[in-house]
XYZ file of C-alpha atoms in Angstrom:
655
model
C 27.045 1.704 25.246
C 30.673 1.253 24.785
C 31.479 -0.768 21.255
C 32.232 -4.721 21.408
C 35.469 -4.306 19.888
C 37.546 -2.323 22.550
C 36.776 -4.864 25.293
C 37.277 -7.654 22.476
C 40.990 -6.328 21.684
C 41.600 -5.757 25.048
C 40.635 -9.276 25.797
C 42.638 -10.877 22.910
C 45.865 -8.465 24.294
C 45.276 -9.775 27.616
C 45.098 -13.390 26.817
C 48.286 -13.161 24.866
C 50.328 -11.456 27.579
C 49.185 -13.812 30.108
C 50.114 -16.835 27.712
C 53.631 -15.468 28.164
C 53.391 -14.221 31.944
C 56.482 -15.561 33.931
C 55.866 -14.665 37.106
C 53.101 -14.929 39.382
C 52.417 -11.222 40.436
C 52.289 -10.973 36.282
C 49.853 -13.824 35.949
C 47.616 -12.479 38.412
C 47.907 -8.753 37.302
C 46.662 -10.110 34.371
C 43.726 -12.212 35.498
C 42.615 -8.984 37.347
C 42.816 -7.233 33.846
C 41.136 -9.875 32.561
C 37.839 -9.574 35.063
C 37.328 -6.019 34.392
C 37.208 -6.535 30.952
C 35.090 -9.439 30.953
C 32.910 -6.804 33.212
C 33.131 -4.280 30.339
C 31.644 -6.962 28.337
C 28.555 -7.861 30.617
C 27.812 -4.094 31.207
C 27.569 -3.833 27.214
C 25.411 -6.795 27.262
C 22.952 -5.717 29.851
C 23.399 -2.049 28.439
C 22.138 -3.892 25.097
C 19.772 -6.005 26.619
C 21.147 -9.202 25.499
C 21.502 -10.534 29.055
C 19.818 -9.442 32.514
C 21.589 -7.912 35.153
C 24.195 -9.502 37.306
C 25.202 -12.609 35.227
C 28.557 -13.443 36.582
C 31.326 -14.103 34.179
C 34.002 -15.603 36.207
C 37.556 -14.985 35.962
C 40.158 -16.746 33.912
C 41.825 -18.849 36.220
C 38.760 -20.802 37.086
C 39.054 -24.164 36.387
C 36.463 -26.694 35.109
C 35.214 -28.873 37.945
C 34.523 -32.018 35.838
C 32.673 -34.957 37.084
C 34.613 -38.207 37.454
C 35.178 -39.608 33.906
C 33.648 -43.133 33.269
C 35.942 -45.595 31.773
C 36.416 -45.173 28.344
C 34.776 -47.694 25.821
C 36.996 -46.779 22.805
C 38.515 -50.216 21.536
C 41.486 -48.009 20.493
C 42.493 -44.496 19.352
C 43.887 -43.623 15.668
C 43.573 -40.162 16.906
C 44.177 -39.624 20.861
C 44.311 -35.766 20.617
C 40.266 -36.320 20.130
C 40.581 -37.820 23.582
C 39.084 -41.522 25.203
C 35.753 -41.104 23.941
C 36.073 -40.723 20.486
C 36.114 -44.405 18.999
C 37.620 -44.565 15.660
C 36.948 -47.566 13.772
C 39.277 -48.686 10.208
C 38.085 -50.844 7.884
C 41.316 -52.692 8.279
C 40.032 -54.194 11.855
C 38.145 -57.851 11.364
C 34.794 -57.063 11.145
C 34.082 -59.399 13.916
C 36.384 -56.984 16.062
C 34.367 -54.365 15.423
C 31.045 -55.962 15.759
C 32.396 -56.893 19.474
C 33.039 -53.336 20.050
C 30.042 -51.756 18.846
C 27.399 -54.332 20.898
C 29.891 -53.702 23.536
C 29.092 -49.805 23.597
C 25.244 -50.354 22.863
C 25.075 -52.402 26.110
C 25.956 -49.682 27.902
C 24.377 -46.673 26.153
C 20.835 -47.742 24.696
C 19.127 -47.824 28.272
C 21.365 -44.823 29.984
C 19.223 -41.658 29.417
C 20.183 -39.753 32.319
C 23.883 -41.057 32.671
C 27.342 -39.283 32.112
C 28.762 -41.096 29.633
C 29.440 -39.361 25.836
C 31.008 -40.894 22.736
C 31.574 -40.411 19.198
C 31.487 -43.395 17.011
C 33.856 -42.665 14.116
C 34.157 -44.667 10.819
C 37.535 -43.837 8.794
C 36.780 -44.239 4.660
C 36.027 -47.637 3.262
C 33.446 -50.242 3.712
C 32.337 -52.480 6.459
C 30.360 -55.376 6.161
C 29.060 -57.433 3.307
C 26.068 -58.814 1.906
C 26.531 -62.027 3.368
C 28.158 -60.674 6.631
C 26.681 -57.070 7.271
C 27.697 -54.979 10.052
C 24.511 -54.078 12.396
C 24.834 -52.650 15.574
C 22.178 -50.234 18.024
C 23.068 -46.487 18.766
C 21.639 -45.526 22.336
C 21.868 -42.420 24.327
C 24.408 -39.464 23.808
C 26.178 -41.331 20.770
C 27.321 -39.630 17.626
C 27.858 -42.023 14.774
C 29.506 -40.403 11.755
C 31.657 -41.298 8.351
C 35.018 -39.564 8.250
C 34.869 -39.228 4.422
C 34.416 -35.758 2.648
C 31.298 -37.017 1.202
C 28.700 -39.842 2.364
C 29.994 -42.465 -0.347
C 33.246 -42.605 1.244
C 32.287 -44.576 4.082
C 29.599 -47.298 3.212
C 27.890 -49.785 5.877
C 26.347 -52.916 4.366
C 23.756 -53.454 7.174
C 22.472 -51.362 9.453
C 22.261 -48.350 12.443
C 19.509 -48.692 14.539
C 17.263 -47.231 17.142
C 14.543 -49.589 18.615
C 11.762 -49.497 20.784
C 12.744 -49.227 24.777
C 9.938 -51.177 26.756
C 8.896 -50.627 30.240
C 6.624 -53.986 29.939
C 5.082 -55.852 27.595
C 2.166 -53.561 25.949
C 4.287 -50.817 26.930
C 7.002 -50.384 24.087
C 7.784 -47.144 22.274
C 10.692 -44.774 20.929
C 9.092 -41.656 22.504
C 11.995 -41.193 25.238
C 14.668 -42.247 22.334
C 16.549 -38.845 22.635
C 20.076 -37.803 21.884
C 21.802 -39.396 19.270
C 23.028 -38.717 15.608
C 23.715 -40.178 12.333
C 25.805 -38.285 9.559
C 28.314 -38.064 6.677
C 28.043 -41.951 5.520
C 26.011 -44.702 3.112
C 24.067 -47.567 4.500
C 23.204 -49.996 1.777
C 20.606 -51.788 4.306
C 21.424 -55.734 4.614
C 19.636 -57.836 6.532
C 21.235 -60.736 7.975
C 20.064 -64.237 7.258
C 17.888 -65.403 9.776
C 17.264 -61.904 11.404
C 15.809 -61.327 14.049
C 12.592 -58.725 13.921
C 14.620 -55.835 15.005
C 16.960 -56.118 12.213
C 15.020 -56.555 9.291
C 15.151 -53.574 8.269
C 16.528 -50.237 8.906
C 15.314 -48.825 12.181
C 15.485 -45.155 13.581
C 12.849 -45.256 16.351
C 14.153 -41.952 17.668
C 12.617 -38.676 19.072
C 13.564 -35.191 19.787
C 17.180 -34.329 19.588
C 18.324 -37.435 17.171
C 19.334 -35.656 13.650
C 20.640 -37.705 10.615
C 22.304 -35.412 8.626
C 24.085 -36.113 4.993
C 23.162 -39.792 5.233
C 22.504 -42.099 1.669
C 19.895 -44.963 2.709
C 19.969 -47.496 -0.134
C 16.978 -49.470 1.039
C 13.768 -49.168 3.010
C 13.761 -46.862 6.327
C 11.605 -47.301 9.201
C 11.185 -44.527 11.526
C 9.100 -46.065 13.917
C 10.191 -49.831 15.075
C 7.324 -52.435 14.328
C 8.723 -55.108 16.209
C 6.522 -54.403 19.792
C 4.080 -52.005 20.391
C 2.468 -49.738 20.483
C 5.383 -48.129 18.448
C 5.036 -44.624 19.297
C 7.759 -42.025 18.276
C 8.170 -37.982 18.631
C 10.700 -36.986 16.548
C 12.138 -35.990 14.241
C 14.709 -34.173 12.010
C 16.210 -35.212 8.606
C 18.697 -33.210 6.709
C 21.174 -32.998 3.790
C 20.316 -36.641 3.114
C 18.920 -39.189 0.107
C 16.317 -41.921 0.653
C 16.603 -43.958 -2.448
C 15.967 -47.576 -3.520
C 12.979 -48.399 -1.176
C 10.416 -46.769 0.967
C 10.610 -44.140 4.183
C 7.435 -45.674 6.607
C 6.683 -42.828 9.105
C 4.865 -44.840 11.328
C 3.904 -43.961 14.309
C 6.130 -40.472 14.318
C 4.030 -37.784 15.853
C 5.573 -34.981 13.822
C 8.834 -35.153 11.507
C 11.033 -32.248 9.568
C 12.834 -33.004 6.524
C 15.127 -30.661 4.833
C 16.984 -30.509 1.459
C 16.947 -34.171 0.913
C 15.985 -36.231 -1.860
C 12.857 -39.231 -0.884
C 11.781 -42.036 -3.463
C 8.775 -42.254 -1.607
C 7.312 -41.251 1.848
C 4.193 -42.781 3.215
C 1.595 -42.183 5.642
C 1.859 -39.378 8.935
C 0.356 -38.600 12.002
C -0.061 -34.861 12.785
C 2.469 -32.960 11.276
C 5.095 -33.646 8.664
C 6.739 -31.135 6.804
C 9.152 -31.081 4.061
C 11.056 -27.845 3.043
C 13.167 -27.977 -0.405
C 12.958 -32.009 -0.621
C 13.340 -33.796 -3.971
C 10.282 -35.943 -4.376
C 8.075 -35.206 -1.288
C 4.584 -35.866 -1.190
C 2.380 -32.920 -1.604
C 0.803 -30.621 0.799
C -2.050 -31.944 2.052
C -3.035 -30.506 5.704
C -6.821 -30.918 6.982
C -9.156 -33.471 8.752
C -8.715 -36.923 7.312
C -4.993 -36.436 5.698
C -1.660 -37.471 6.851
C -0.751 -33.524 7.973
C 1.782 -32.639 5.051
C 3.031 -29.438 4.659
C 5.845 -28.963 1.497
C 7.639 -26.220 0.764
C 10.040 -26.445 -2.967
C 12.837 -25.149 -1.794
C 14.259 -23.493 1.610
C 15.099 -20.110 1.860
C 18.477 -20.027 3.375
C 20.050 -23.183 4.621
C 23.752 -23.888 6.433
C 24.739 -27.395 6.673
C 26.781 -28.382 9.947
C 30.474 -28.567 10.229
C 31.616 -32.034 9.670
C 35.108 -33.678 10.755
C 36.712 -35.763 7.839
C 39.750 -37.510 6.841
C 42.033 -36.072 4.099
C 44.196 -38.455 1.395
C 47.127 -38.053 3.449
C 45.014 -39.359 6.947
C 44.931 -36.449 8.681
C 41.897 -34.744 10.367
C 40.079 -31.438 8.774
C 37.092 -29.974 9.129
C 34.560 -28.920 6.192
C 32.697 -25.700 6.856
C 29.686 -25.754 4.169
C 28.637 -22.717 2.601
C 25.568 -21.007 2.838
C 22.903 -21.879 0.325
C 19.734 -19.948 -0.782
C 16.165 -21.515 -2.157
C 17.648 -24.776 -2.697
C 16.290 -28.167 -2.897
C 17.963 -31.839 -2.605
C 21.220 -32.723 -1.075
C 24.070 -30.052 -1.057
C 26.030 -33.225 -2.248
C 24.069 -34.148 -5.283
C 25.635 -32.717 -7.743
C 29.215 -32.939 -6.758
C 30.888 -32.168 -3.432
C 29.607 -29.865 -1.321
C 30.526 -26.383 -1.469
C 32.565 -24.923 1.204
C 35.939 -24.497 2.677
C 38.086 -27.238 4.266
C 39.969 -26.276 7.369
C 42.774 -27.756 9.094
C 42.491 -28.808 12.801
C 45.240 -27.051 13.832
C 42.805 -24.133 13.824
C 40.774 -25.577 16.473
C 41.105 -25.712 20.442
C 40.504 -29.436 21.438
C 38.845 -29.089 25.046
C 37.830 -31.637 27.368
C 35.555 -31.626 30.609
C 39.230 -31.465 32.592
C 40.312 -27.930 30.603
C 40.515 -24.701 32.101
C 37.880 -22.579 31.337
C 39.978 -19.761 30.929
C 42.358 -21.836 28.502
C 39.352 -22.071 26.503
C 38.134 -18.703 26.308
C 41.869 -17.489 25.984
C 41.851 -19.805 22.769
C 38.834 -18.298 21.414
C 40.077 -14.753 22.029
C 42.769 -15.413 19.969
C 40.656 -16.373 17.096
C 40.686 -20.234 16.968
C 37.835 -22.361 16.473
C 36.492 -24.588 19.339
C 35.925 -28.531 19.307
C 34.337 -30.310 22.474
C 35.335 -33.071 22.786
C 32.738 -35.644 24.467
C 31.577 -35.455 28.346
C 29.702 -33.260 30.794
C 31.307 -29.539 31.455
C 30.669 -28.502 34.748
C 31.247 -24.667 33.998
C 32.234 -22.078 37.148
C 31.977 -19.291 34.235
C 30.620 -19.234 30.455
C 32.646 -19.820 27.600
C 32.766 -16.493 25.253
C 32.803 -16.666 21.727
C 34.104 -13.038 20.868
C 34.960 -12.841 17.663
C 32.832 -13.157 14.190
C 33.204 -16.570 11.868
C 33.777 -18.755 14.679
C 33.311 -22.475 14.548
C 32.104 -23.980 18.064
C 31.353 -27.690 17.610
C 30.408 -30.328 20.144
C 31.588 -34.153 19.921
C 29.418 -37.529 21.136
C 26.756 -34.534 22.874
C 29.078 -32.800 24.726
C 27.442 -31.507 27.727
C 27.537 -27.839 29.108
C 26.655 -27.098 32.475
C 26.736 -23.583 34.353
C 27.246 -23.883 38.213
C 26.898 -20.582 39.663
C 23.735 -18.610 37.842
C 25.854 -17.683 34.947
C 25.150 -18.552 30.785
C 26.773 -21.521 29.229
C 27.886 -19.678 26.609
C 27.813 -16.467 24.899
C 28.582 -15.956 21.209
C 28.898 -12.055 20.434
C 29.856 -12.234 16.726
C 26.975 -11.534 14.421
C 28.580 -12.714 11.034
C 29.449 -16.685 10.407
C 29.764 -18.178 13.978
C 28.405 -21.484 13.883
C 27.501 -23.615 17.393
C 26.552 -27.052 16.702
C 26.285 -30.688 18.171
C 26.111 -29.616 22.111
C 23.675 -30.134 24.920
C 23.195 -27.141 27.649
C 21.656 -28.308 30.806
C 20.398 -25.698 33.467
C 22.356 -25.645 36.919
C 21.873 -25.310 40.445
C 21.653 -21.754 40.115
C 18.924 -19.900 37.963
C 20.880 -18.866 34.634
C 19.359 -15.883 33.033
C 20.167 -17.359 29.782
C 21.993 -20.893 28.697
C 23.446 -19.408 25.240
C 23.633 -16.018 23.678
C 24.218 -15.618 20.009
C 24.504 -12.631 19.091
C 24.186 -8.834 19.570
C 21.147 -6.770 18.718
C 22.736 -4.761 16.686
C 20.971 -4.842 12.738
C 24.234 -3.098 11.366
C 26.808 -5.884 12.416
C 24.464 -8.772 10.718
C 25.843 -10.553 7.490
C 23.259 -11.807 4.980
C 26.064 -13.467 3.679
C 27.801 -14.890 6.212
C 24.747 -15.678 8.798
C 25.047 -17.184 12.456
C 23.888 -21.193 12.621
C 22.800 -22.664 15.372
C 22.825 -26.419 14.388
C 21.801 -29.619 16.015
C 21.633 -27.519 19.545
C 19.681 -28.817 22.432
C 18.658 -27.555 25.794
C 17.348 -29.142 29.082
C 15.952 -27.757 32.312
C 16.203 -30.992 34.599
C 15.683 -34.956 34.319
C 19.763 -35.601 34.471
C 20.584 -33.426 37.583
C 20.137 -34.813 41.205
C 18.982 -31.859 42.659
C 16.545 -28.838 41.549
C 17.862 -26.303 38.441
C 16.699 -23.556 36.695
C 17.059 -21.267 34.064
C 15.190 -17.975 32.626
C 15.971 -18.798 28.987
C 17.510 -21.675 27.514
C 18.218 -19.958 23.848
C 18.397 -16.280 23.230
C 19.048 -15.160 19.476
C 20.053 -11.732 18.850
C 21.755 -12.424 15.650
C 19.781 -10.885 13.021
C 20.006 -13.403 9.493
C 20.749 -16.021 11.671
C 19.918 -19.714 10.992
C 18.305 -21.919 13.873
C 18.659 -25.498 12.232
C 17.303 -28.357 14.739
C 16.853 -27.225 18.334
C 14.791 -28.938 20.970
C 14.682 -26.929 24.019
C 13.105 -29.404 26.972
C 11.883 -28.401 30.250
C 11.979 -32.201 31.408
C 8.362 -33.909 31.956
C 10.151 -37.067 33.648
C 13.682 -37.788 35.047
C 15.113 -36.857 38.111
C 14.202 -33.965 40.803
C 11.168 -32.809 37.955
C 8.177 -30.871 39.080
C 6.492 -27.424 38.706
C 8.984 -25.835 41.761
C 11.900 -27.773 40.918
C 13.092 -27.664 37.447
C 12.108 -24.169 36.702
C 12.089 -22.228 33.147
C 9.987 -19.657 31.802
C 10.903 -19.590 28.312
C 13.080 -21.732 25.638
C 13.677 -19.850 23.060
C 13.825 -15.643 22.426
C 14.408 -14.707 19.252
C 15.519 -10.486 18.927
C 17.162 -10.543 15.649
C 15.610 -9.632 12.038
C 15.714 -11.510 9.001
C 15.667 -14.953 11.578
C 15.268 -18.295 9.969
C 14.073 -21.333 12.064
C 13.810 -25.026 10.755
C 12.836 -28.105 13.272
C 11.958 -26.114 16.257
C 10.885 -28.302 19.026
C 10.269 -26.545 22.484
C 8.352 -28.019 25.689
C 6.887 -27.566 28.605
C 8.342 -24.187 29.668
C 6.218 -22.343 32.552
C 5.532 -18.972 30.735
C 5.639 -18.342 26.535
C 7.599 -21.321 25.372
C 8.769 -19.289 22.228
C 8.935 -15.675 22.420
C 9.747 -13.832 18.835
C 10.315 -10.082 18.626
C 12.474 -9.703 15.225
C 11.096 -8.558 12.071
C 10.813 -10.091 8.851
C 11.264 -14.155 10.660
C 10.440 -17.300 9.229
C 9.523 -20.900 10.845
C 9.595 -23.664 9.161
C 8.264 -26.843 11.544
C 7.609 -26.060 15.464
C 6.245 -28.942 17.580
C 5.549 -27.988 21.012
C 3.828 -30.038 23.993
C 2.643 -27.368 26.826
C 3.992 -27.921 30.286
C 2.118 -30.735 32.124
C 2.549 -29.863 36.013
C 1.112 -26.467 36.380
C -0.554 -27.036 39.984
C -3.672 -25.002 39.590
C -5.283 -22.631 36.734
C -4.113 -19.263 39.208
C -0.707 -20.589 39.252
C -0.531 -20.452 35.053
C -2.248 -17.561 33.815
C -0.456 -15.052 31.150
C -2.683 -11.978 32.683
C -5.445 -11.537 34.782
C -8.415 -13.024 32.685
C -6.344 -14.853 30.653
C -5.764 -18.453 30.912
C -2.521 -19.911 30.357
C 0.228 -18.928 28.167
C 0.647 -19.720 24.274
C 3.275 -22.055 23.048
C 4.601 -19.404 20.780
C 4.359 -15.716 20.787
C 5.051 -12.910 17.605
C 4.920 -9.553 19.802
C 2.899 -7.286 18.910
C 5.188 -4.912 17.410
C 6.238 -7.255 14.263
C 5.302 -6.455 11.333
C 6.056 -9.574 9.226
C 6.746 -12.949 10.116
C 5.815 -16.381 8.431
C 5.482 -19.918 9.760
C 4.798 -23.262 8.459
C 3.382 -26.644 9.926
C 3.503 -25.501 13.562
C 1.512 -27.507 16.407
C 1.259 -27.241 19.971
C -0.378 -30.397 22.163
C -1.574 -30.173 26.069
C -1.391 -32.853 28.404
C -2.258 -31.550 31.956
C -1.693 -34.488 34.287
C -2.305 -33.071 37.694
C -5.762 -34.127 38.339
C -6.960 -29.949 37.708
C -8.931 -28.981 34.239
C -5.941 -26.392 33.609
C -6.663 -24.235 29.865
C -4.718 -22.319 27.533
C -6.558 -19.387 25.956
C -4.330 -19.582 22.590
C -1.511 -22.019 21.417
C -0.218 -19.040 19.240
C -0.540 -15.509 19.465
C 0.376 -12.985 16.600
C -0.291 -9.542 15.770
C -3.551 -8.946 14.388
C -1.797 -6.703 11.210
C 0.246 -9.660 9.831
C -0.203 -10.226 6.349
C -2.916 -12.717 5.204
C -1.604 -16.216 5.288
C 1.548 -15.325 6.890
C 0.691 -18.524 8.776
C -0.207 -21.722 7.241
C -1.026 -25.229 8.893
C -1.419 -24.809 12.576
C -2.991 -27.280 14.671
C -3.584 -28.145 18.223
C -3.983 -31.703 20.121
C -5.392 -32.869 23.295
C -3.444 -36.285 24.278
C -4.137 -38.415 26.735
C -8.105 -38.303 27.616
C -7.737 -41.276 30.545
C -5.221 -38.934 32.576
C -5.146 -35.425 31.057
C -7.688 -32.454 32.004
C -8.451 -29.058 30.401
C -6.982 -28.405 26.888
C -6.558 -25.079 24.648
C -9.573 -23.110 23.838
C -8.108 -21.964 20.349
C -5.583 -22.342 18.117
C -4.772 -18.944 17.065
C -5.784 -15.658 18.298
C -9.451 -16.817 19.017
C -9.593 -18.677 15.743
C -9.597 -22.712 15.757
C -11.860 -23.563 18.617
C -11.049 -25.686 21.590
C -9.029 -29.224 21.605
C -10.298 -31.453 25.065
C -11.386 -34.659 25.855
C -13.816 -34.359 23.821
C -11.431 -34.632 20.618
C -8.654 -35.740 22.106
C -5.801 -37.095 19.404
C -7.845 -35.176 16.803
C -5.721 -32.396 15.277
C -7.834 -28.969 15.004
C -6.439 -27.390 12.406
C -6.249 -23.652 10.711
C -4.909 -23.782 7.488
C -3.894 -20.045 7.142
C -3.971 -17.020 9.197
C -4.722 -14.573 8.914
C -7.422 -15.578 6.515
């Protein structure tokens, strides 16, 4: 195929000319030329096997069709360029005013699981709350909470920032559906109000998937479940680059958790899968029947912390981009400021749901970085990031929805591309892929400057009111890249959900060599949920639930005589792959016995002990049927109603 360089350079020249075009005819001619270049890029992608043939790329003139925005809930704007749904709080504002505003926002966002409102709550450097009057508030759906300091100690909350159970009725209170919220870059001195109700008696983060904690210093007890109501089940979660000191972390009802590059005074108990990578003070590995199912790695092999906004000494906003780190433990800021690079906000194109896709693509073609401010972006064509070292940041869980069967985003560079803080939703026409990162060209990869996919979440159904579909959610072709907290979810509840209504074959496909994944959550897809064909890959933590809803065994067969599909397939040509702390659960709820032959399938030629601490679980014997017949390649035995809610463990494979 032709090189990427020619269409990429041509696209940049065309965008520059388009910006200077003065007549209607000039603009029309430029748009037609841009369409030809985009089609050439598409042909290269198809020839290289990056995407399926026929993917629509659209034209530059097409506008983003945004839904009618909800009224802004922000009390005031210090940085109006960030848009109406980025609320910036200042320590100079009376605490009673801040409390009233935060409570009003929580009232809207806490119950809004499938709504369209998105919001970011940013705190300027300073101290909020006190020992006598702590600041305590709840964090709801699609809510980003972040400090605007360069370091976590620059923003201090004396109080609590909480996520509590939600109750569907007496005795049915859990955090199982507490998704899509985040907490980052600040310090919480856990302070309990006088005469506090139960849900304010400590710091609660009773959140499940897609609810990351990054760069937070907790001073005091941290409960990862809410003990104030029952049964208090939770299905998360992810903590990175954080400090938990001066108290105890109580895991409680959390089924699984990944903690990476953090420091921990004391971590207690566990359910099925607790994985620690590069954590100071982490508990020792203890995996097997009757244990807490801990898997602990002394260091993380390669990390790249997520870029973040901060306010400099002059009050201006900048973006800090942390450097790549190798073989590390503890927070990146433990010994001083995080290593990295500070970028001015002028380097970034600030988009909103009403921004034309052509304008976004033109900015990216000129070499700008991109911030997508909160909202839902209905895309008539993909966002194309053609260059290496491009930063794409979402704020307030900005959500991209392709409308015409195209990708939502194509990131073509193979070095230094970072994509973070976004939700990708499937649209009404089948997309071959929602997000494609990198190109299948190992010689273009950069070991010193890897691509990174950070806090990126995919959703097939649940929020939409019509059937939706996407064949693959995430395609990672970028060799040496880092996947850092991804939840790919084919919805099991919500709007228009069913075997033929929200269709998706595979959550994550990895073709790049030397890819490292942390915190890979992939659930309910209809075929192989993860397909890994790159050489020398590593996955640290994997959580999966197989699809609930196959209508019959005949409808869910990998091959004649082979029941179901594996949750994680390492393809037969792979010579080396390493995995730690990987679990798959079954809950087939259609009243029919459905089986999967194996949860994991890997080449028999992998070196001994390539996989450590694998397991399966059968959920809910009251209504579940069937099960998983083996953990990995015929090894491990079945998980069925006969051993429900009990892990079937394989400590190492091949033995």
